Amino acid sequence: MNINMKNTLSETFTHTFNASIGAKLVLATTLLSLATAAFAGEKVDKTIDTSSSPKVDIEHIDGKADIRVWGKPQVRVTGELGDQTEEFIFEKRGDVVVIHVEVERHSKSWYQKGRDGDDLIIYVPAASDLHYTAVNADINAKGITKAVDVEVVNGDVTLENIGERVEVESVNGDIVLKNVRGRLEAGTVNGDIEATHEGSTPVSFTSVNGKLDIASSSPDLSVETVNGRIDLSLQDVDSLQINTVNGRTFAKLGLNTNGSIKANSVGGAMEFVFQKGVSVQFDIETHAGGNIVNNISDEKAQKPKYGPGSWLRFIHNGGDANVDISTVHGRIEIDQK
């Protein structure tokens, strides 16, 4: 386990996210010629006819957006524009519906959250492919059955009853995912992630400073955090990868035949609870301190004659699966219930 994981995870995640947001803001600037003037505090209620499964591209600077599904092949925007909104773009380009809300960027506070921003309700067909980006905004979306891609700098994200694919990134904000289905990728720098997920496709979660509270039926999961607790409630797992620096990890799961778990930490404690009678080969190691607690068998951790560290290697109930857990100076505990 690389002790410099904290800097690597934080810098990589933040650089990737900022580059993505930056590219979209540049693109937005080129679209201003298509915009119509908007007045601060103006109420909007506009509708565009679409197919039953349109692509919807929303770029929002400040405020909040409540995205709802309805049974019409149309996209409708209602609500009130914010105090510094100066352009409102709502148009159809092929089968893509574009909703861009621009603010007065010459103001020194345009990027700061907390002002009176836009308050929008957006209705879309359930089978929409939604792409949403924002600088200072909270988003709540419910009922979209196809795909949702959300990128927010400062703001909370709440998604409910979403599938087939979900990608969510936030720099400063919490992410709440309720009954998400299909492929899932979620990441935040400073914020918590709470997710309930169903499906057999791979899922991944990344956090720098934030708690990860995950319940999933996916057999293939990847979890990374620097300073945040990890709580996992999983079902039958084929592959689970966990990387953490100082976060405490608790995982309760069923491990399939030929399944694999690889978990690494620097100083965070890790506890794994497997199903009763799990068949697994364990390879557990501490490098510069820490301790190993084995509640599955009578096997005891071994220590070198000279130097720090310890290890525990044993086969339980045939050894069909593999569990490889490593820490620098954290505590590792294994159990079955």
mmCIF file of C-alpha atoms in Angstrom:
data_model
loop_
_atom_site.group_PDB
_atom_site.id
_atom_site.type_symbol
_atom_site.label_atom_id
_atom_site.label_comp_id
_atom_site.label_asym_id
_atom_site.label_seq_id
_atom_site.Cartn_x
_atom_site.Cartn_y
_atom_site.Cartn_z
ATOM 1 C CA MET A 1 0.000 0.000 0.000
ATOM 2 C CA ASN A 2 1.467 3.359 -1.026
ATOM 3 C CA ILE A 3 1.529 5.797 1.889
ATOM 4 C CA ASN A 4 1.230 8.693 -0.603
ATOM 5 C CA MET A 5 -2.194 7.476 -1.706
ATOM 6 C CA LYS A 6 -3.844 10.477 -0.028
ATOM 7 C CA ASN A 7 -2.169 13.032 -2.282
ATOM 8 C CA THR A 8 -2.486 10.856 -5.379
ATOM 9 C CA LEU A 9 -6.217 10.204 -4.954
ATOM 10 C CA SER A 10 -7.020 13.820 -4.090
ATOM 11 C CA GLU A 11 -4.944 15.410 -6.871
ATOM 12 C CA THR A 12 -6.079 12.942 -9.554
ATOM 13 C CA PHE A 13 -9.755 13.211 -8.722
ATOM 14 C CA THR A 14 -9.748 17.013 -8.423
ATOM 15 C CA HIS A 15 -7.671 17.537 -11.612
ATOM 16 C CA THR A 16 -9.903 15.232 -13.676
ATOM 17 C CA PHE A 17 -13.074 16.858 -12.403
ATOM 18 C CA ASN A 18 -11.876 20.426 -12.881
ATOM 19 C CA ALA A 19 -10.698 19.664 -16.415
ATOM 20 C CA SER A 20 -14.107 18.244 -17.279
ATOM 21 C CA ILE A 21 -15.993 21.216 -15.830
ATOM 22 C CA GLY A 22 -13.580 23.652 -17.499
ATOM 23 C CA ALA A 23 -14.163 22.142 -20.922
ATOM 24 C CA LYS A 24 -17.910 22.466 -20.502
ATOM 25 C CA LEU A 25 -17.713 26.096 -19.408
ATOM 26 C CA VAL A 26 -15.667 26.925 -22.524
ATOM 27 C CA LEU A 27 -18.270 25.166 -24.660
ATOM 28 C CA ALA A 28 -21.025 27.192 -23.004
ATOM 29 C CA THR A 29 -19.308 30.441 -23.962
ATOM 30 C CA THR A 30 -19.474 29.533 -27.648
ATOM 31 C CA LEU A 31 -23.249 29.112 -27.374
ATOM 32 C CA LEU A 32 -24.034 32.618 -26.132
ATOM 33 C CA SER A 33 -25.021 33.796 -29.596
ATOM 34 C CA LEU A 34 -27.959 31.392 -29.444
ATOM 35 C CA ALA A 35 -29.141 32.667 -26.076
ATOM 36 C CA THR A 36 -32.102 34.893 -25.380
ATOM 37 C CA ALA A 37 -31.924 37.690 -22.847
ATOM 38 C CA ALA A 38 -33.286 36.890 -19.410
ATOM 39 C CA PHE A 39 -34.248 39.194 -16.579
ATOM 40 C CA ALA A 40 -33.340 38.624 -12.947
ATOM 41 C CA GLY A 41 -36.265 37.067 -11.134
ATOM 42 C CA GLU A 42 -38.088 36.283 -14.383
ATOM 43 C CA LYS A 43 -40.553 33.399 -14.251
ATOM 44 C CA VAL A 44 -40.247 30.792 -17.001
ATOM 45 C CA ASP A 45 -42.645 28.177 -18.322
ATOM 46 C CA LYS A 46 -41.512 26.746 -21.655
ATOM 47 C CA THR A 47 -42.080 23.419 -23.408
ATOM 48 C CA ILE A 48 -40.377 21.672 -26.342
ATOM 49 C CA ASP A 49 -41.668 18.591 -28.194
ATOM 50 C CA THR A 50 -39.212 15.664 -28.247
ATOM 51 C CA SER A 51 -39.105 11.939 -28.781
ATOM 52 C CA SER A 52 -39.960 9.597 -25.909
ATOM 53 C CA SER A 53 -36.240 9.109 -25.166
ATOM 54 C CA PRO A 54 -34.423 12.391 -25.821
ATOM 55 C CA LYS A 55 -30.987 13.485 -24.730
ATOM 56 C CA VAL A 56 -31.283 16.383 -22.297
ATOM 57 C CA ASP A 57 -28.245 18.610 -21.708
ATOM 58 C CA ILE A 58 -28.582 20.959 -18.742
ATOM 59 C CA GLU A 59 -25.894 23.453 -17.743
ATOM 60 C CA HIS A 60 -26.718 25.357 -14.617
ATOM 61 C CA ILE A 61 -24.521 27.818 -12.738
ATOM 62 C CA ASP A 62 -26.374 28.704 -9.545
ATOM 63 C CA GLY A 63 -29.498 27.655 -7.653
ATOM 64 C CA LYS A 64 -31.351 24.350 -7.624
ATOM 65 C CA ALA A 65 -32.974 22.040 -10.128
ATOM 66 C CA ASP A 66 -35.740 19.533 -9.488
ATOM 67 C CA ILE A 67 -35.933 17.092 -12.403
ATOM 68 C CA ARG A 68 -39.090 15.007 -12.697
ATOM 69 C CA VAL A 69 -40.440 12.523 -15.210
ATOM 70 C CA TRP A 70 -43.812 12.624 -16.923
ATOM 71 C CA GLY A 71 -45.621 10.661 -19.632
ATOM 72 C CA LYS A 72 -45.330 13.218 -22.432
ATOM 73 C CA PRO A 73 -42.763 13.294 -25.294
ATOM 74 C CA GLN A 74 -41.840 16.801 -24.220
ATOM 75 C CA VAL A 75 -39.379 18.674 -22.024
ATOM 76 C CA ARG A 76 -40.813 21.476 -19.903
ATOM 77 C CA VAL A 77 -38.973 24.060 -17.779
ATOM 78 C CA THR A 78 -40.814 26.026 -15.105
ATOM 79 C CA GLY A 79 -39.664 28.159 -12.199
ATOM 80 C CA GLU A 80 -37.898 31.422 -11.508
ATOM 81 C CA LEU A 81 -34.526 32.689 -12.669
ATOM 82 C CA GLY A 82 -31.966 33.949 -10.165
ATOM 83 C CA ASP A 83 -30.892 37.473 -9.296
ATOM 84 C CA GLN A 84 -27.796 37.364 -11.537
ATOM 85 C CA THR A 85 -29.161 35.327 -14.446
ATOM 86 C CA GLU A 86 -28.724 37.118 -17.745
ATOM 87 C CA GLU A 87 -29.264 34.454 -20.416
ATOM 88 C CA PHE A 88 -31.582 31.482 -20.671
ATOM 89 C CA ILE A 89 -31.080 28.961 -23.485
ATOM 90 C CA PHE A 90 -33.833 26.438 -24.161
ATOM 91 C CA GLU A 91 -33.785 24.844 -27.594
ATOM 92 C CA LYS A 92 -33.748 21.585 -29.504
ATOM 93 C CA ARG A 93 -30.764 20.495 -31.587
ATOM 94 C CA GLY A 94 -31.666 17.303 -33.391
ATOM 95 C CA ASP A 95 -32.901 15.023 -30.632
ATOM 96 C CA VAL A 96 -30.907 16.889 -27.961
ATOM 97 C CA VAL A 97 -32.739 19.368 -25.756
ATOM 98 C CA VAL A 98 -30.366 22.062 -24.474
ATOM 99 C CA ILE A 99 -31.096 23.997 -21.285
ATOM 100 C CA HIS A 100 -28.327 26.434 -20.359
ATOM 101 C CA VAL A 101 -28.686 29.148 -17.728
ATOM 102 C CA GLU A 102 -25.977 31.836 -17.752
ATOM 103 C CA VAL A 103 -25.164 34.366 -15.016
ATOM 104 C CA GLU A 104 -23.255 37.644 -14.861
ATOM 105 C CA ARG A 105 -19.719 36.312 -14.750
ATOM 106 C CA HIS A 106 -18.130 39.738 -14.438
ATOM 107 C CA SER A 107 -19.318 39.715 -10.821
ATOM 108 C CA LYS A 108 -16.675 38.531 -8.366
ATOM 109 C CA SER A 109 -19.260 36.380 -6.566
ATOM 110 C CA TRP A 110 -20.749 34.513 -9.537
ATOM 111 C CA TYR A 111 -18.984 31.314 -8.464
ATOM 112 C CA GLN A 112 -19.961 31.558 -4.785
ATOM 113 C CA LYS A 113 -22.859 29.559 -3.442
ATOM 114 C CA GLY A 114 -25.449 31.103 -1.166
ATOM 115 C CA ARG A 115 -26.979 33.819 -3.341
ATOM 116 C CA ASP A 116 -30.553 33.689 -4.679
ATOM 117 C CA GLY A 117 -30.058 31.448 -7.689
ATOM 118 C CA ASP A 118 -32.401 29.855 -10.180
ATOM 119 C CA ASP A 119 -35.224 27.692 -8.844
ATOM 120 C CA LEU A 120 -36.204 25.355 -11.662
ATOM 121 C CA ILE A 121 -38.499 22.360 -12.123
ATOM 122 C CA ILE A 122 -37.729 20.395 -15.276
ATOM 123 C CA TYR A 123 -40.035 17.690 -16.653
ATOM 124 C CA VAL A 124 -38.542 15.047 -18.961
ATOM 125 C CA PRO A 125 -39.654 11.702 -20.414
ATOM 126 C CA ALA A 126 -38.711 8.747 -18.196
ATOM 127 C CA ALA A 127 -36.433 7.227 -20.854
ATOM 128 C CA SER A 128 -34.334 10.380 -21.189
ATOM 129 C CA ASP A 129 -30.544 10.411 -21.299
ATOM 130 C CA LEU A 130 -29.772 13.246 -18.876
ATOM 131 C CA HIS A 131 -26.506 15.168 -18.674
ATOM 132 C CA TYR A 132 -26.346 17.857 -15.982
ATOM 133 C CA THR A 133 -23.480 20.163 -14.968
ATOM 134 C CA ALA A 134 -23.468 22.978 -12.430
ATOM 135 C CA VAL A 135 -21.095 25.202 -10.500
ATOM 136 C CA ASN A 136 -23.185 26.175 -7.457
ATOM 137 C CA ALA A 137 -26.402 24.203 -7.508
ATOM 138 C CA ASP A 138 -28.277 21.373 -5.867
ATOM 139 C CA ILE A 139 -29.953 18.785 -8.076
ATOM 140 C CA ASN A 140 -32.753 16.369 -7.298
ATOM 141 C CA ALA A 141 -33.748 13.887 -10.023
ATOM 142 C CA LYS A 142 -36.217 11.042 -9.778
ATOM 143 C CA GLY A 143 -37.570 8.296 -12.035
ATOM 144 C CA ILE A 144 -35.251 8.434 -15.062
ATOM 145 C CA THR A 145 -34.926 4.893 -16.407
ATOM 146 C CA LYS A 146 -32.120 5.273 -18.944
ATOM 147 C CA ALA A 147 -28.984 7.229 -17.994
ATOM 148 C CA VAL A 148 -27.958 10.112 -15.751
ATOM 149 C CA ASP A 149 -24.599 11.920 -15.770
ATOM 150 C CA VAL A 150 -24.153 14.653 -13.136
ATOM 151 C CA GLU A 151 -21.154 16.924 -12.462
ATOM 152 C CA VAL A 152 -21.352 19.557 -9.727
ATOM 153 C CA VAL A 153 -18.646 21.740 -8.189
ATOM 154 C CA ASN A 154 -20.498 23.041 -5.119
ATOM 155 C CA GLY A 155 -23.784 21.348 -4.439
ATOM 156 C CA ASP A 156 -25.648 18.292 -3.223
ATOM 157 C CA VAL A 157 -26.911 15.582 -5.565
ATOM 158 C CA THR A 158 -29.949 13.407 -4.845
ATOM 159 C CA LEU A 159 -30.970 10.738 -7.362
ATOM 160 C CA GLU A 160 -33.826 8.301 -6.837
ATOM 161 C CA ASN A 161 -35.132 5.355 -8.883
ATOM 162 C CA ILE A 162 -32.502 5.802 -11.595
ATOM 163 C CA GLY A 163 -31.059 3.355 -14.165
ATOM 164 C CA GLU A 164 -29.511 1.969 -16.512
ATOM 165 C CA ARG A 165 -26.291 3.940 -16.002
ATOM 166 C CA VAL A 166 -25.407 6.566 -13.420
ATOM 167 C CA GLU A 167 -22.262 8.706 -13.184
ATOM 168 C CA VAL A 168 -22.018 11.361 -10.464
ATOM 169 C CA GLU A 169 -19.165 13.685 -9.490
ATOM 170 C CA SER A 170 -19.131 16.469 -6.909
ATOM 171 C CA VAL A 171 -16.237 18.482 -5.498
ATOM 172 C CA ASN A 172 -17.978 19.977 -2.450
ATOM 173 C CA GLY A 173 -21.270 18.303 -1.729
ATOM 174 C CA ASP A 174 -23.054 15.173 -0.582
ATOM 175 C CA ILE A 175 -24.340 12.511 -2.949
ATOM 176 C CA VAL A 176 -27.472 10.522 -2.075
ATOM 177 C CA LEU A 177 -28.449 7.664 -4.389
ATOM 178 C CA LYS A 178 -31.696 5.819 -3.677
ATOM 179 C CA ASN A 179 -32.629 2.672 -5.573
ATOM 180 C CA VAL A 180 -30.111 3.166 -8.368
ATOM 181 C CA ARG A 181 -29.899 0.362 -10.914
ATOM 182 C CA GLY A 182 -27.296 -0.691 -13.435
ATOM 183 C CA ARG A 183 -23.761 0.581 -13.815
ATOM 184 C CA LEU A 184 -22.803 3.164 -11.198
ATOM 185 C CA GLU A 185 -19.812 5.470 -10.685
ATOM 186 C CA ALA A 186 -19.892 8.086 -7.927
ATOM 187 C CA GLY A 187 -17.133 10.306 -6.584
ATOM 188 C CA THR A 188 -16.718 13.333 -4.341
ATOM 189 C CA VAL A 189 -13.797 15.283 -2.894
ATOM 190 C CA ASN A 190 -15.442 16.841 0.166
ATOM 191 C CA GLY A 191 -18.736 15.148 0.820
ATOM 192 C CA ASP A 192 -20.477 11.956 1.880
ATOM 193 C CA ILE A 193 -21.916 9.320 -0.442
ATOM 194 C CA GLU A 194 -24.966 7.317 0.609
ATOM 195 C CA ALA A 195 -26.165 4.743 -1.919
ATOM 196 C CA THR A 196 -28.577 1.862 -2.290
ATOM 197 C CA HIS A 197 -27.955 -0.005 -5.530
ATOM 198 C CA GLU A 198 -29.353 -3.027 -7.338
ATOM 199 C CA GLY A 199 -27.852 -4.769 -10.332
ATOM 200 C CA SER A 200 -25.111 -7.084 -11.555
ATOM 201 C CA THR A 201 -22.968 -4.468 -13.327
ATOM 202 C CA PRO A 202 -19.767 -3.034 -11.779
ATOM 203 C CA VAL A 203 -19.997 -0.108 -9.340
ATOM 204 C CA SER A 204 -17.316 2.214 -7.988
ATOM 205 C CA PHE A 205 -17.159 4.893 -5.306
ATOM 206 C CA THR A 206 -14.441 7.467 -4.606
ATOM 207 C CA SER A 207 -14.109 10.002 -1.812
ATOM 208 C CA VAL A 208 -11.257 12.110 -0.474
ATOM 209 C CA ASN A 209 -12.864 13.536 2.674
ATOM 210 C CA GLY A 210 -16.231 11.949 3.216
ATOM 211 C CA LYS A 211 -18.112 8.910 4.456
ATOM 212 C CA LEU A 212 -19.183 6.130 2.093
ATOM 213 C CA ASP A 213 -22.336 4.272 3.162
ATOM 214 C CA ILE A 214 -23.100 1.704 0.464
ATOM 215 C CA ALA A 215 -25.666 -1.096 0.116
ATOM 216 C CA SER A 216 -25.415 -2.986 -3.177
ATOM 217 C CA SER A 217 -26.229 -6.297 -4.855
ATOM 218 C CA SER A 218 -23.448 -5.855 -7.432
ATOM 219 C CA PRO A 219 -20.875 -8.683 -7.463
ATOM 220 C CA ASP A 220 -18.121 -6.307 -8.644
ATOM 221 C CA LEU A 221 -17.236 -3.282 -6.513
ATOM 222 C CA SER A 222 -14.390 -0.791 -6.138
ATOM 223 C CA VAL A 223 -14.148 1.643 -3.211
ATOM 224 C CA GLU A 224 -11.494 4.299 -2.523
ATOM 225 C CA THR A 225 -11.256 6.944 0.171
ATOM 226 C CA VAL A 226 -8.584 8.995 1.919
ATOM 227 C CA ASN A 227 -10.152 10.310 5.128
ATOM 228 C CA GLY A 228 -13.588 8.824 5.447
ATOM 229 C CA ARG A 229 -15.395 5.877 6.978
ATOM 230 C CA ILE A 230 -16.514 3.077 4.671
ATOM 231 C CA ASP A 231 -19.648 1.069 5.514
ATOM 232 C CA LEU A 232 -20.519 -1.684 3.038
ATOM 233 C CA SER A 233 -23.564 -3.939 3.094
ATOM 234 C CA LEU A 234 -23.109 -6.297 0.150
ATOM 235 C CA GLN A 235 -24.598 -9.507 -1.170
ATOM 236 C CA ASP A 236 -22.770 -12.179 -3.204
ATOM 237 C CA VAL A 237 -19.436 -10.730 -4.259
ATOM 238 C CA ASP A 238 -17.093 -11.901 -7.026
ATOM 239 C CA SER A 239 -14.643 -8.996 -6.749
ATOM 240 C CA LEU A 240 -14.188 -6.300 -4.122
ATOM 241 C CA GLN A 241 -11.323 -3.790 -4.058
ATOM 242 C CA ILE A 242 -10.869 -1.340 -1.187
ATOM 243 C CA ASN A 243 -8.171 1.325 -0.865
ATOM 244 C CA THR A 244 -8.128 3.730 2.066
ATOM 245 C CA VAL A 245 -5.599 5.819 3.934
ATOM 246 C CA ASN A 246 -7.072 6.781 7.308
ATOM 247 C CA GLY A 247 -10.697 5.789 6.982
ATOM 248 C CA ARG A 248 -12.262 3.030 9.055
ATOM 249 C CA THR A 249 -13.795 0.210 6.986
ATOM 250 C CA PHE A 250 -16.650 -2.139 7.883
ATOM 251 C CA ALA A 251 -17.884 -4.618 5.276
ATOM 252 C CA LYS A 252 -20.578 -7.274 5.637
ATOM 253 C CA LEU A 253 -20.862 -9.515 2.607
ATOM 254 C CA GLY A 254 -21.297 -12.908 1.033
ATOM 255 C CA LEU A 255 -18.241 -14.129 -0.874
ATOM 256 C CA ASN A 256 -18.828 -16.324 -3.927
ATOM 257 C CA THR A 257 -16.817 -19.367 -4.945
ATOM 258 C CA ASN A 258 -13.648 -18.136 -6.692
ATOM 259 C CA GLY A 259 -14.402 -14.646 -5.374
ATOM 260 C CA SER A 260 -11.633 -12.196 -4.558
ATOM 261 C CA ILE A 261 -11.162 -9.397 -2.040
ATOM 262 C CA LYS A 262 -8.173 -7.057 -2.062
ATOM 263 C CA ALA A 263 -8.111 -4.391 0.645
ATOM 264 C CA ASN A 264 -5.342 -1.956 1.590
ATOM 265 C CA SER A 265 -5.043 0.758 4.205
ATOM 266 C CA VAL A 266 -2.360 2.890 5.820
ATOM 267 C CA GLY A 267 -3.764 3.568 9.276
ATOM 268 C CA GLY A 268 -7.468 2.840 8.989
ATOM 269 C CA ALA A 269 -8.986 -0.127 10.822
ATOM 270 C CA MET A 270 -10.728 -2.726 8.635
ATOM 271 C CA GLU A 271 -13.367 -5.248 9.696
ATOM 272 C CA PHE A 272 -14.874 -7.891 7.405
ATOM 273 C CA VAL A 273 -17.870 -10.076 8.271
ATOM 274 C CA PHE A 274 -18.448 -13.019 5.899
ATOM 275 C CA GLN A 275 -21.301 -15.479 5.567
ATOM 276 C CA LYS A 276 -21.267 -18.516 7.840
ATOM 277 C CA GLY A 277 -19.139 -21.343 6.445
ATOM 278 C CA VAL A 278 -17.326 -19.184 3.910
ATOM 279 C CA SER A 279 -14.705 -21.080 1.884
ATOM 280 C CA VAL A 280 -11.645 -18.879 1.586
ATOM 281 C CA GLN A 281 -7.873 -18.636 1.645
ATOM 282 C CA PHE A 282 -6.733 -15.711 3.792
ATOM 283 C CA ASP A 283 -3.538 -13.693 3.356
ATOM 284 C CA ILE A 284 -3.474 -10.871 5.912
ATOM 285 C CA GLU A 285 -0.497 -8.674 6.759
ATOM 286 C CA THR A 286 0.475 -5.630 8.812
ATOM 287 C CA HIS A 287 3.751 -3.880 8.005
ATOM 288 C CA ALA A 288 4.704 -1.415 10.716
ATOM 289 C CA GLY A 289 2.493 -2.176 13.659
ATOM 290 C CA GLY A 290 -1.221 -2.758 13.968
ATOM 291 C CA ASN A 291 -2.808 -6.057 14.887
ATOM 292 C CA ILE A 292 -4.858 -8.887 13.394
ATOM 293 C CA VAL A 293 -7.979 -10.348 15.047
ATOM 294 C CA ASN A 294 -9.223 -13.712 13.747
ATOM 295 C CA ASN A 295 -12.759 -14.653 14.821
ATOM 296 C CA ILE A 296 -13.178 -17.289 12.107
ATOM 297 C CA SER A 297 -10.694 -19.966 13.187
ATOM 298 C CA ASP A 298 -8.140 -20.800 15.866
ATOM 299 C CA GLU A 299 -5.252 -19.669 13.672
ATOM 300 C CA LYS A 300 -3.116 -16.972 15.284
ATOM 301 C CA ALA A 301 -1.204 -14.141 13.655
ATOM 302 C CA GLN A 302 2.563 -14.642 13.404
ATOM 303 C CA LYS A 303 5.220 -12.031 14.175
ATOM 304 C CA PRO A 304 8.817 -11.826 12.974
ATOM 305 C CA LYS A 305 11.583 -12.439 15.494
ATOM 306 C CA TYR A 306 12.942 -8.978 14.820
ATOM 307 C CA GLY A 307 11.093 -5.945 13.542
ATOM 308 C CA PRO A 308 7.464 -4.811 13.406
ATOM 309 C CA GLY A 309 4.568 -6.278 11.487
ATOM 310 C CA SER A 310 2.607 -9.512 11.547
ATOM 311 C CA TRP A 311 0.865 -11.900 9.191
ATOM 312 C CA LEU A 312 -1.944 -14.447 9.148
ATOM 313 C CA ARG A 313 -2.253 -17.023 6.368
ATOM 314 C CA PHE A 314 -4.659 -19.939 6.486
ATOM 315 C CA ILE A 315 -7.239 -21.884 4.481
ATOM 316 C CA HIS A 316 -10.766 -22.110 5.803
ATOM 317 C CA ASN A 317 -13.396 -24.608 4.653
ATOM 318 C CA GLY A 318 -11.609 -25.571 1.419
ATOM 319 C CA GLY A 319 -10.274 -22.182 0.335
ATOM 320 C CA ASP A 320 -12.398 -21.571 -2.784
ATOM 321 C CA ALA A 321 -12.142 -17.763 -2.600
ATOM 322 C CA ASN A 322 -9.208 -15.448 -1.884
ATOM 323 C CA VAL A 323 -8.961 -12.622 0.627
ATOM 324 C CA ASP A 324 -5.854 -10.424 0.616
ATOM 325 C CA ILE A 325 -5.825 -7.664 3.261
ATOM 326 C CA SER A 326 -2.883 -5.391 3.996
ATOM 327 C CA THR A 327 -2.287 -2.409 6.299
ATOM 328 C CA VAL A 328 0.711 -0.365 7.369
ATOM 329 C CA HIS A 329 -0.266 0.191 10.991
ATOM 330 C CA GLY A 330 -4.025 -0.364 11.196
ATOM 331 C CA ARG A 331 -6.185 -3.023 12.823
ATOM 332 C CA ILE A 332 -7.670 -5.904 10.794
ATOM 333 C CA GLU A 333 -10.515 -8.086 12.030
ATOM 334 C CA ILE A 334 -12.259 -10.973 10.234
ATOM 335 C CA ASP A 335 -15.461 -12.715 11.322
ATOM 336 C CA GLN A 336 -18.368 -14.804 10.016
ATOM 337 C CA LYS A 337 -22.058 -14.608 10.907
#
